[in-house]
Coordinates of N, CA, C and O in Angstrom, one line a residue:
X21 N -6.0 -0.8 -5.6 CA -5.1 -1.7 -5.0 C -4.0 -2.2 -5.9 O -4.1 -2.0 -7.2
X22 N -3.0 -2.8 -5.4 CA -1.8 -3.2 -6.2 C -2.0 -4.5 -6.9 O -1.2 -5.0 -7.6
X23 N -3.2 -5.2 -6.6 CA -3.4 -6.5 -7.2 C -3.4 -7.6 -6.1 O -2.8 -7.4 -5.1
X24 N -4.1 -8.7 -6.4 CA -4.3 -9.8 -5.4 C -3.6 -11.1 -5.8 O -4.0 -12.1 -5.3
X25 N -2.7 -11.1 -6.7 CA -2.0 -12.4 -7.0 C -0.5 -12.2 -6.6 O 0.4 -12.8 -7.3
X26 N -0.2 -11.4 -5.7 CA 1.1 -11.2 -5.2 C 2.0 -10.6 -6.3 O 1.6 -9.8 -7.1
X27 N 3.3 -11.1 -6.3 CA 4.2 -10.5 -7.2 C 4.0 -11.0 -8.7 O 4.7 -10.7 -9.6
X28 N 3.0 -11.9 -8.8 CA 2.7 -12.5 -10.1 C 1.6 -11.9 -10.9 O 1.1 -12.4 -11.8
X29 N 1.2 -10.7 -10.4 CA 0.3 -9.8 -11.2 C -1.1 -10.4 -11.5 O -1.7 -11.1 -10.6
X30 N -1.5 -10.3 -12.7 CA -2.9 -10.6 -13.1 C -3.0 -11.9 -13.9 O -4.0 -12.2 -14.5
X31 N -1.9 -12.7 -13.9 CA -2.0 -14.0 -14.6 C -1.6 -15.1 -13.6 O -0.5 -15.6 -13.7
X32 N -2.5 -15.5 -12.7 CA -2.2 -16.5 -11.7 C -1.8 -17.8 -12.3 O -1.1 -18.6 -11.8
X33 N -2.3 -18.1 -13.6 CA -1.9 -19.4 -14.2 C -0.6 -19.3 -14.9 O -0.2 -20.3 -15.5
X34 N 0.0 -18.2 -15.0 CA 1.3 -18.0 -15.7 C 1.0 -17.7 -17.1 O -0.1 -17.7 -17.6
X35 N 2.1 -17.5 -17.8 CA 2.1 -17.2 -19.3 C 2.8 -18.3 -20.0 O 4.0 -18.5 -19.8
X36 N 2.0 -19.1 -20.8 CA 2.6 -20.3 -21.5 C 3.1 -21.3 -20.5 O 4.1 -22.0 -20.7
X37 N 2.5 -21.4 -19.3 CA 2.9 -22.4 -18.3 C 4.0 -21.9 -17.4 O 4.5 -22.6 -16.6
X38 N 4.5 -20.7 -17.7 CA 5.7 -20.2 -16.9 C 5.2 -19.0 -16.0 O 4.5 -18.1 -16.5
X39 N 5.5 -19.1 -14.7 CA 5.1 -18.0 -13.8 C 6.0 -16.8 -14.0 O 7.2 -17.0 -14.3
X40 N 5.5 -15.6 -14.0 CA 6.2 -14.4 -14.3 C 6.0 -13.4 -13.2 O 4.8 -13.2 -12.8
X41 N 7.1 -12.8 -12.8 CA 6.9 -11.6 -11.9 C 6.4 -10.5 -12.7 O 6.9 -10.1 -13.8
X42 N 5.2 -9.9 -12.3 CA 4.6 -8.9 -13.1 C 3.7 -8.1 -12.3 O 3.2 -8.5 -11.2
X43 N 3.4 -6.9 -12.7 CA 2.3 -6.0 -12.1 C 1.3 -5.6 -13.2 O 1.6 -5.7 -14.4
X44 N 0.2 -5.2 -12.7 CA -0.9 -4.8 -13.7 C -1.1 -3.3 -13.8 O -0.5 -2.5 -13.1
X45 N -2.1 -3.0 -14.6 CA -2.6 -1.7 -14.7 C -4.0 -1.6 -14.1 O -4.7 -2.6 -14.3
X46 N -4.4 -0.6 -13.4 CA -3.9 0.8 -13.3 C -2.9 1.0 -12.2 O -2.3 2.1 -12.2
X47 N -2.6 0.1 -11.2 CA -1.7 0.6 -10.2 C -0.3 0.9 -10.7 O 0.5 1.6 -10.0
X48 N 0.1 0.4 -11.8 CA 1.5 0.7 -12.3 C 1.6 2.1 -13.0 O 2.7 2.6 -13.2
X49 N 0.4 2.7 -13.2 CA 0.4 4.1 -13.7 C 1.0 5.1 -12.7 O 0.6 5.1 -11.6
X50 N 2.0 5.9 -13.1 CA 2.6 6.8 -12.2 C 1.7 7.8 -11.6 O 2.0 8.4 -10.6
X51 N 0.5 8.0 -12.2 CA -0.5 9.0 -11.7 C -1.4 8.4 -10.6 O -2.2 9.1 -10.1
X52 N -1.2 7.1 -10.3 CA -2.0 6.4 -9.4 C -1.2 6.1 -8.1 O 0.0 5.8 -8.2
X53 N -1.8 6.2 -7.0 CA -1.1 5.8 -5.7 C -1.5 4.3 -5.5 O -2.6 4.0 -5.3
X54 N -0.5 3.5 -5.7 CA -0.7 2.0 -5.6 C -0.7 1.6 -4.1 O 0.3 1.8 -3.4
X55 N -1.7 0.9 -3.7 CA -1.9 0.5 -2.3 C -1.7 -1.0 -2.2 O -2.5 -1.8 -2.8
X56 N -0.6 -1.5 -1.5 CA -0.4 -2.9 -1.3 C -1.2 -3.4 -0.1 O -1.9 -2.6 0.5
X57 N -1.1 -4.6 0.2 CA -1.8 -5.2 1.3 C -1.0 -5.7 2.4 O 0.1 -6.2 2.2
X58 N -1.6 -5.7 3.6 CA -0.9 -6.2 4.8 C -1.9 -7.2 5.6 O -3.1 -7.2 5.3
X59 N -1.3 -7.9 6.5 CA -2.0 -8.7 7.5 C -1.9 -7.9 8.8 O -0.7 -7.8 9.3
X60 N -3.0 -7.4 9.3 CA -2.9 -6.6 10.5 C -3.0 -7.4 11.8 O -3.9 -8.3 11.9
X61 N -2.2 -7.1 12.8 CA -2.3 -7.7 14.1 C -2.6 -6.6 15.1 O -1.8 -5.7 15.3
X62 N -3.8 -6.7 15.7 CA -4.3 -5.7 16.6 C -4.7 -6.3 17.9 O -4.9 -7.6 18.0
X63 N -4.8 -5.5 19.0 CA -5.3 -6.1 20.2 C -6.8 -6.2 20.2 O -7.5 -5.7 19.2
X64 N -7.4 -6.8 21.2 CA -8.9 -7.0 21.3 C -9.5 -5.6 21.4 O -10.7 -5.5 21.0
X65 N -8.8 -4.6 21.8 CA -9.4 -3.2 21.9 C -9.1 -2.4 20.6 O -9.2 -1.2 20.6
X66 N -8.6 -3.1 19.5 CA -8.4 -2.5 18.2 C -7.2 -1.6 18.2 O -7.1 -0.6 17.5
X67 N -6.2 -1.8 19.1 CA -5.0 -1.1 19.1 C -4.0 -1.8 18.2 O -3.8 -3.0 18.2
X68 N -3.2 -1.0 17.5 CA -2.2 -1.5 16.6 C -1.1 -2.2 17.3 O -0.6 -1.8 18.3
X69 N -0.8 -3.4 16.8 CA 0.4 -4.2 17.4 C 1.5 -4.3 16.3 O 2.6 -3.9 16.5
X70 N 1.1 -4.9 15.2 CA 2.1 -5.1 14.1 C 1.4 -5.4 12.8 O 0.2 -5.6 12.8
X71 N 2.2 -5.5 11.7 CA 1.7 -5.9 10.4 C 2.7 -6.7 9.7 O 3.9 -6.6 10.0
X72 N 2.3 -7.6 8.8 CA 3.2 -8.3 7.9 C 2.7 -8.1 6.5 O 1.5 -7.8 6.3
X73 N 3.5 -8.4 5.5 CA 3.1 -8.3 4.2 C 2.0 -9.4 3.9 O 2.2 -10.5 4.3
X74 N 0.9 -9.0 3.3 CA -0.1 -10.0 2.9 C 0.4 -10.8 1.8 O 1.0 -10.3 0.8
X75 N 0.3 -12.1 1.9 CA 0.9 -13.0 0.9 C 0.4 -12.7 -0.5 O 1.2 -13.0 -1.5
X76 N -0.7 -12.1 -0.7 CA -1.3 -11.8 -2.0 C -1.1 -10.4 -2.5 O -1.7 -10.0 -3.5
X77 N -0.3 -9.6 -1.7 CA -0.2 -8.2 -2.1 C 0.6 -8.0 -3.4 O 1.8 -8.5 -3.5
X78 N 0.1 -7.3 -4.3 CA 0.8 -7.1 -5.6 C 2.0 -6.2 -5.4 O 2.0 -5.4 -4.5
X79 N 3.0 -6.4 -6.2 CA 4.2 -5.6 -6.2 C 5.2 -6.0 -7.2 O 5.3 -7.1 -7.6
X80 N 6.0 -5.0 -7.6 CA 7.0 -5.3 -8.6 C 7.3 -4.1 -9.4 O 6.9 -2.9 -9.1
X81 N 8.1 -4.3 -10.5 CA 8.5 -3.2 -11.4 C 7.7 -3.3 -12.7 O 7.4 -4.3 -13.2
X82 N 7.2 -2.1 -13.2 CA 6.5 -2.0 -14.4 C 7.4 -2.3 -15.6 O 8.6 -2.0 -15.6
X83 N 6.9 -3.0 -16.6 CA 7.7 -3.2 -17.8 C 7.3 -2.1 -18.9 O 7.9 -2.1 -19.9
X84 N 6.4 -1.2 -18.5 CA 6.0 -0.2 -19.4 C 6.2 1.2 -19.0 O 6.8 2.0 -19.7
X85 N 5.8 1.6 -17.7 CA 5.9 2.9 -17.3 C 7.3 3.3 -16.7 O 7.9 2.4 -16.0
X86 N 7.7 4.5 -17.0 CA 9.0 5.0 -16.4 C 8.8 5.4 -15.0 O 7.7 5.7 -14.5
X87 N 9.9 5.3 -14.2 CA 9.9 5.7 -12.8 C 9.6 7.2 -12.7 O 10.3 8.0 -13.3
X88 N 8.7 7.6 -11.8 CA 8.5 9.0 -11.6 C 9.7 9.6 -10.8 O 10.3 8.8 -10.0
X89 N 10.0 10.8 -11.0 CA 11.2 11.4 -10.3 C 11.0 11.4 -8.8 O 12.0 11.4 -8.1
X90 N 9.8 11.3 -8.3 CA 9.6 11.4 -6.8 C 9.9 10.0 -6.2 O 10.0 9.9 -5.0
X91 N 10.0 8.9 -7.0 CA 10.1 7.6 -6.4 C 11.5 7.2 -6.0 O 12.2 6.4 -6.6
X92 N 12.0 7.9 -5.0 CA 13.3 7.7 -4.4 C 13.2 7.6 -2.9 O 12.3 8.1 -2.3
X93 N 14.3 7.1 -2.3 CA 14.3 7.0 -0.9 C 14.9 5.7 -0.4 O 15.2 4.8 -1.3
X94 N 15.2 5.5 0.9 CA 15.8 4.3 1.3 C 15.0 3.0 0.9 O 13.8 2.9 1.2
X95 N 15.7 2.1 0.2 CA 15.0 0.9 -0.2 C 14.4 1.0 -1.6 O 14.2 -0.1 -2.2
X96 N 14.1 2.1 -2.1 CA 13.5 2.3 -3.4 C 14.5 1.8 -4.4 O 15.6 2.3 -4.4
X97 N 14.1 0.9 -5.4 CA 15.0 0.4 -6.4 C 15.6 1.6 -7.2 O 15.0 2.6 -7.5
X98 N 16.8 1.4 -7.7 CA 17.5 2.4 -8.5 C 17.3 2.0 -10.0 O 18.2 2.3 -10.8
X99 N 16.2 1.5 -10.3 CA 15.9 1.1 -11.7 C 15.3 2.3 -12.4 O 15.1 3.4 -11.9
X100 N 14.8 2.2 -13.7 CA 14.2 3.2 -14.4 C 12.7 3.1 -14.6 O 12.1 3.8 -15.3
X101 N 12.1 2.0 -14.0 CA 10.7 1.7 -14.1 C 9.9 2.1 -12.9 O 10.4 2.1 -11.8
X102 N 8.6 2.3 -13.1 CA 7.7 2.5 -12.0 C 7.6 1.3 -11.1 O 7.4 0.2 -11.6
X103 N 7.8 1.4 -9.8 CA 7.8 0.3 -8.9 C 6.5 0.5 -8.0 O 6.2 1.6 -7.6
X104 N 5.9 -0.6 -7.7 CA 4.7 -0.6 -6.8 C 4.9 -1.6 -5.7 O 5.6 -2.6 -5.9
X105 N 4.1 -1.5 -4.6 CA 3.2 -0.4 -4.2 C 3.9 0.8 -3.6 O 5.1 0.8 -3.3
X106 N 3.1 1.9 -3.4 CA 3.6 3.1 -2.7 C 3.4 3.0 -1.2 O 4.3 3.4 -0.5
X107 N 2.3 2.4 -0.8 CA 1.9 2.4 0.6 C 1.0 1.2 0.8 O 0.7 0.5 -0.2
X108 N 0.6 0.8 2.0 CA -0.2 -0.4 2.2 C -1.3 -0.2 3.2 O -1.3 0.8 4.0
X109 N -2.2 -1.1 3.1 CA -3.4 -1.1 4.0 C -3.8 -2.5 4.3 O -3.6 -3.4 3.4
X110 N -4.4 -2.8 5.4 CA -4.9 -4.2 5.7 C -5.7 -4.7 4.5 O -6.7 -4.0 4.1
X111 N -5.4 -5.9 4.0 CA -6.1 -6.5 2.9 C -6.4 -7.9 3.2 O -7.1 -8.6 2.4
X112 N -6.0 -8.5 4.3 CA -6.2 -9.9 4.6 C -7.5 -10.2 5.2 O -7.9 -9.6 6.2
X113 N -8.3 -11.0 4.5 CA -9.6 -11.4 5.0 C -9.7 -12.0 6.4 O -10.7 -11.9 7.1
X114 N -8.6 -12.6 6.8 CA -8.5 -13.1 8.2 C -8.3 -12.1 9.3 O -8.5 -12.4 10.4
X115 N -8.0 -10.9 8.9 CA -7.8 -9.9 9.9 C -8.9 -8.9 9.9 O -8.9 -7.9 10.7
X116 N -10.0 -9.1 9.1 CA -11.2 -8.4 9.2 C -11.3 -7.1 8.6 O -10.5 -6.1 8.9
X117 N -12.1 -7.0 7.6 CA -12.4 -5.7 6.9 C -13.9 -5.6 6.7 O -14.5 -6.5 6.1
X118 N -14.5 -4.6 7.3 CA -16.0 -4.4 7.2 C -16.3 -3.1 6.6 O -15.6 -2.1 7.0
X119 N -17.3 -3.0 5.8 CA -17.7 -1.8 5.2 C -19.2 -1.6 5.4 O -20.0 -2.6 5.2
X120 N -19.6 -0.5 5.9 CA -21.0 -0.2 6.1 C -21.6 0.6 4.9 O -21.1 1.7 4.6
X121 N -22.5 0.0 4.2 CA -23.0 0.7 2.9 C -24.5 0.5 2.9 O -25.0 -0.6 2.9
X122 N -25.2 1.6 2.8 CA -26.6 1.6 2.6 C -27.3 0.8 3.7 O -28.2 0.0 3.4
X123 N -26.9 0.9 4.9 CA -27.5 0.2 6.0 C -27.1 -1.2 6.3 O -27.7 -1.9 7.1
X124 N -26.1 -1.7 5.5 CA -25.7 -3.1 5.6 C -24.2 -3.2 5.8 O -23.5 -2.5 5.2
X125 N -23.8 -4.1 6.7 CA -22.4 -4.4 6.9 C -21.9 -5.5 5.9 O -22.6 -6.5 5.8
X126 N -20.8 -5.2 5.2 CA -20.3 -6.2 4.3 C -18.9 -6.5 4.7 O -18.1 -5.6 5.2
X127 N -18.4 -7.7 4.5 CA -17.0 -8.1 4.8 C -16.4 -8.4 3.5 O -17.0 -8.9 2.5
X128 N -15.1 -8.2 3.4 CA -14.3 -8.5 2.2 C -12.8 -8.4 2.5 O -12.4 -8.1 3.6
X129 N -12.1 -8.6 1.4 CA -10.6 -8.6 1.6 C -10.0 -8.3 0.2 O -10.7 -8.1 -0.8
X130 N -8.7 -8.2 0.3 CA -7.9 -7.9 -0.9 C -7.6 -6.4 -1.0 O -8.0 -5.6 -0.3
X131 N -6.7 -6.1 -2.0 CA -6.3 -4.7 -2.2 C -7.5 -3.9 -2.7 O -7.4 -2.7 -2.6
X132 N -8.5 -4.6 -3.2 CA -9.7 -3.9 -3.6 C -10.5 -3.4 -2.4 O -11.3 -2.5 -2.6
X133 N -10.2 -3.8 -1.2 CA -10.7 -3.3 0.0 C -9.7 -2.3 0.6 O -10.0 -1.2 1.1
X134 N -8.4 -2.7 0.5 CA -7.3 -1.8 1.1 C -7.3 -0.5 0.4 O -7.1 0.6 1.0
X135 N -7.3 -0.5 -0.9 CA -7.3 0.8 -1.7 C -8.4 1.7 -1.4 O -8.1 2.9 -1.1
X136 N -9.7 1.3 -1.4 CA -10.7 2.2 -1.0 C -10.7 2.6 0.4 O -11.1 3.8 0.7
X137 N -10.2 1.8 1.3 CA -10.1 2.2 2.7 C -9.0 3.3 2.8 O -9.2 4.2 3.6
X138 N -7.9 3.1 2.1 CA -6.9 4.2 2.1 C -7.5 5.5 1.5 O -7.2 6.6 2.0
X139 N -8.3 5.4 0.5 CA -9.0 6.6 -0.1 C -9.9 7.2 0.9 O -10.0 8.4 1.0
X140 N -10.6 6.4 1.7 CA -11.4 6.9 2.8 C -10.6 7.6 3.8 O -11.0 8.7 4.3
X141 N -9.5 7.0 4.2 CA -8.6 7.7 5.1 C -8.2 9.1 4.5 O -8.2 10.1 5.2
X142 N -7.8 9.0 3.3 CA -7.3 10.3 2.6 C -8.4 11.3 2.6 O -8.1 12.5 2.7
X143 N -9.7 10.9 2.4 CA -10.8 11.9 2.5 C -10.9 12.5 3.8 O -11.1 13.7 3.9
X144 N -10.6 11.8 4.9 CA -10.6 12.4 6.2 C -9.4 13.4 6.4 O -9.5 14.4 7.0
X145 N -8.3 13.0 5.8 CA -7.1 13.9 5.8 C -7.5 15.2 5.1 O -7.2 16.3 5.6
X146 N -8.1 15.2 3.9 CA -8.5 16.3 3.2 C -9.5 17.2 4.0 O -9.4 18.4 3.9
X147 N -10.4 16.5 4.6 CA -11.4 17.2 5.5 C -10.7 18.0 6.6 O -11.0 19.1 6.8
X148 N -9.7 17.3 7.2 CA -8.9 18.0 8.3 C -8.1 19.1 7.7 O -7.8 20.1 8.4
X149 N -7.7 19.0 6.5 CA -6.9 20.1 5.8 C -7.8 21.2 5.3 O -7.3 22.1 4.6
X150 N -9.1 21.1 5.6 CA -10.1 22.1 5.2 C -10.1 22.4 3.7 O -10.1 23.5 3.2
X151 N -10.1 21.3 2.9 CA -10.2 21.4 1.5 C -8.9 21.6 0.7 O -9.0 21.7 -0.5
X152 N -7.8 21.7 1.4 CA -6.5 21.9 0.6 C -6.3 20.7 -0.3 O -6.5 19.6 0.1
X153 N -6.1 21.0 -1.6 CA -5.9 20.0 -2.6 C -4.4 19.4 -2.5 O -3.5 20.2 -2.3
X154 N -4.3 18.1 -2.6 CA -3.0 17.5 -2.5 C -2.5 16.9 -3.8 O -1.4 16.6 -4.0
X155 N -3.4 16.7 -4.8 CA -3.1 16.0 -6.0 C -2.7 14.5 -5.7 O -3.1 13.9 -4.7
X156 N -1.9 14.0 -6.6 CA -1.4 12.6 -6.4 C -0.6 12.6 -5.1 O 0.4 13.3 -4.9
X157 N -1.0 11.7 -4.2 CA -0.3 11.7 -2.9 C 0.9 10.8 -2.8 O 1.7 10.8 -1.8
X158 N 1.2 10.0 -3.8 CA 2.3 9.1 -3.8 C 3.6 9.8 -3.5 O 4.4 9.4 -2.7
X159 N 3.9 11.0 -4.2 CA 5.1 11.7 -3.9 C 5.2 12.1 -2.5 O 6.3 12.2 -1.9
X160 N 4.1 12.4 -1.8 CA 4.1 12.8 -0.4 C 4.7 11.6 0.4 O 5.5 11.8 1.4
X161 N 4.2 10.4 0.1 CA 4.7 9.2 0.9 C 6.2 9.0 0.7 O 6.9 8.6 1.6
X162 N 6.7 9.3 -0.5 CA 8.2 9.2 -0.7 C 8.9 10.2 0.0 O 10.0 9.9 0.6
X163 N 8.4 11.4 0.1 CA 9.1 12.5 0.9 C 9.1 12.0 2.4 O 10.0 12.2 3.1
X164 N 7.9 11.5 2.8 CA 7.8 11.1 4.2 C 8.7 9.9 4.5 O 9.4 9.8 5.5
X165 N 8.8 8.9 3.6 CA 9.7 7.8 3.7 C 11.1 8.1 3.8 O 11.9 7.4 4.5
X166 N 11.5 9.2 3.2 CA 12.9 9.6 3.2 C 13.2 10.5 4.3 O 14.4 10.9 4.6
X167 N 12.2 10.9 5.1 CA 12.4 11.9 6.2 C 12.8 11.2 7.5 O 12.6 10.0 7.7
X168 N 13.2 12.0 8.5 CA 13.5 11.5 9.8 C 12.3 11.0 10.6 O 12.4 10.3 11.5
X169 N 11.1 11.5 10.2 CA 9.9 11.1 10.9 C 9.3 9.8 10.4 O 8.3 9.4 10.9
X170 N 9.9 9.2 9.4 CA 9.4 7.9 8.9 C 9.0 6.9 9.9 O 8.0 6.3 9.9
X171 N 9.9 6.7 10.9 CA 9.7 5.6 11.8 C 8.5 5.9 12.8 O 7.9 5.0 13.4
X172 N 8.0 7.1 12.9 CA 6.8 7.4 13.7 C 5.6 7.7 12.9 O 4.5 7.4 13.4
X173 N 5.7 8.2 11.7 CA 4.6 8.5 10.9 C 4.0 7.4 10.0 O 2.9 7.4 9.6
X174 N 4.9 6.4 9.8 CA 4.5 5.2 9.0 C 4.9 4.0 9.8 O 5.8 4.0 10.6
X175 N 4.2 2.9 9.5 CA 4.5 1.6 10.1 C 5.4 0.8 9.1 O 4.8 0.4 8.1
X176 N 6.6 0.7 9.3 CA 7.5 0.0 8.4 C 7.2 -1.5 8.5 O 7.4 -2.1 9.6
X177 N 6.7 -2.1 7.5 CA 6.4 -3.6 7.5 C 7.6 -4.3 7.0 O 8.0 -4.2 5.9
X178 N 8.2 -5.2 7.9 CA 9.4 -5.8 7.6 C 9.4 -7.4 7.6 O 10.4 -8.0 7.5
X179 N 8.2 -7.9 7.7 CA 8.0 -9.4 7.7 C 7.0 -9.8 6.6 O 6.1 -9.0 6.3
X180 N 7.1 -11.0 6.2 CA 6.2 -11.6 5.2 C 6.7 -11.4 3.8 O 7.8 -10.8 3.5
X181 N 5.9 -12.0 2.8 CA 6.3 -11.9 1.4 C 5.0 -11.9 0.6 O 3.9 -12.1 1.1
X182 N 5.2 -11.7 -0.7 CA 4.0 -11.7 -1.6 C 4.1 -12.7 -2.7 O 3.8 -12.5 -3.8
X183 N 4.5 -13.9 -2.3 CA 4.6 -15.0 -3.3 C 3.2 -15.6 -3.7 O 3.2 -16.4 -4.6
X184 N 2.1 -15.3 -3.0 CA 0.8 -15.8 -3.3 C 0.7 -17.3 -3.4 O -0.3 -17.8 -4.1
X185 N 1.6 -18.0 -2.8 CA 1.5 -19.5 -2.9 C 1.9 -20.0 -4.2 O 1.8 -21.2 -4.5
X186 N 2.4 -19.1 -5.1 CA 2.8 -19.4 -6.5 C 4.3 -19.6 -6.5 O 4.8 -20.5 -7.2
X187 N 5.0 -18.7 -5.9 CA 6.5 -18.7 -5.9 C 7.0 -17.9 -4.8 O 6.3 -17.5 -3.9
X188 N 8.3 -17.6 -4.8 CA 8.9 -16.8 -3.7 C 8.4 -15.4 -3.6 O 8.4 -14.8 -2.5
X189 N 8.1 -14.8 -4.7 CA 7.7 -13.4 -4.7 C 8.8 -12.5 -4.2 O 10.0 -12.8 -4.4
X190 N 8.4 -11.4 -3.4 CA 9.4 -10.5 -2.8 C 9.2 -10.6 -1.3 O 8.1 -10.7 -0.8
X191 N 10.2 -10.3 -0.6 CA 10.2 -10.3 0.9 C 10.0 -8.9 1.4 O 10.6 -7.9 0.8
X192 N 9.3 -8.7 2.4 CA 9.2 -7.4 3.1 C 10.6 -7.1 3.7 O 11.2 -8.0 4.3
X193 N 11.0 -5.9 3.6 CA 12.3 -5.5 4.2 C 12.2 -4.1 4.9 O 11.1 -3.5 4.8
X194 N 13.2 -3.7 5.5 CA 13.3 -2.4 6.2 C 13.2 -1.4 5.1 O 13.7 -1.5 4.0
X195 N 12.5 -0.3 5.4 CA 12.2 0.8 4.4 C 11.3 0.4 3.3 O 10.5 -0.5 3.5
X196 N 11.5 1.0 2.1 CA 10.6 0.7 1.0 C 10.8 -0.7 0.5 O 12.0 -1.2 0.4
X197 N 9.7 -1.4 0.0 CA 9.9 -2.8 -0.6 C 8.8 -3.0 -1.5 O 7.8 -2.3 -1.6
X198 N 8.9 -4.1 -2.3 CA 7.9 -4.5 -3.3 C 6.7 -5.2 -2.8 O 5.8 -5.7 -3.5
X199 N 6.6 -5.3 -1.5 CA 5.4 -5.9 -0.8 C 4.4 -4.9 -0.3 O 3.2 -5.0 -0.5
X200 N 4.9 -3.9 0.4 CA 4.1 -2.9 1.1 C 4.5 -1.5 0.8 O 4.0 -0.5 1.5
X201 N 5.5 -1.3 -0.1 CA 6.0 0.1 -0.3 C 6.6 0.6 0.9 O 7.5 0.0 1.5
X202 N 6.1 1.8 1.4 CA 6.6 2.4 2.7 C 6.0 1.8 3.9 O 6.4 2.1 5.0
X203 N 5.0 0.9 3.7 CA 4.3 0.3 4.9 C 3.0 1.0 5.0 O 2.4 1.5 4.0
X204 N 2.4 1.0 6.2 CA 1.1 1.6 6.4 C 1.2 2.9 7.2 O 2.2 3.2 7.8
X205 N 0.2 3.7 7.1 CA 0.2 5.0 7.7 C -0.2 4.9 9.2 O -1.1 4.2 9.6
X206 N 0.5 5.6 10.1 CA 0.2 5.8 11.4 C -0.7 7.0 11.4 O -0.3 8.2 11.4
X207 N -2.0 6.8 11.3 CA -3.0 7.9 10.9 C -2.9 9.2 11.7 O -2.8 10.2 11.1
X208 N -2.9 9.1 13.0 CA -2.9 10.4 13.7 C -1.6 11.1 13.6 O -1.6 12.3 13.6
X209 N -0.5 10.4 13.5 CA 0.8 11.1 13.4 C 1.1 11.6 12.0 O 1.6 12.7 11.8
X210 N 0.7 10.8 11.0 CA 0.9 11.2 9.7 C 0.1 12.5 9.3 O 0.6 13.3 8.5
X211 N -1.0 12.6 9.9 CA -1.9 13.8 9.6 C -1.1 15.1 9.8 O -1.2 16.0 8.9
X212 N -0.3 15.2 10.8 CA 0.4 16.4 11.1 C 1.4 16.7 10.0 O 1.8 17.9 9.8
X213 N 1.9 15.7 9.3 CA 2.8 16.0 8.2 C 2.2 16.7 7.0 O 2.9 17.4 6.3
X214 N 0.9 16.5 6.8 CA 0.2 17.1 5.7 C -0.3 18.5 5.9 O -0.8 19.1 5.0
X215 N -0.2 19.0 7.2 CA -0.8 20.3 7.5 C 0.1 21.4 7.0 O 1.3 21.2 7.0

């Protein structure tokens, strides 16, 4: 996950009493697909309605890692540093996340749930691809975000912010942003892109 203190990274108390926009490691590593968080709005029948940026979704520019060459597309910053997140998944405890493990249901929240759930989704993609290896999938999301199928294969999250109750953070915008990256995957449609 991209972190759970919003745009303020891993120091919720600030540094020397000063709040700083920052991101942490390992999501800032260019070899990692950073998963931001959303607040999911679904029907009673579990049909997708909309999403907004989760207030605690980590995001921002790395002060250490260089931007990978694949990190381009509408909305992606034109800086020289690694920007996160790449993609997003529901991370808000109020919108429900349950995991069935060794015969017991657990509930939880945060990008620590969103990231593994995205990994679980990706495992299903790999199974459907009959073992085809994809390597780091972040570049795939940037190709998809820059494509004409973006609006159907991904859910562009354009509301909410990741200030974590600490400060303004970043606002969700059209296309890529520092709150949810490209947004969340429309699972059934996005699968066809990877075949």
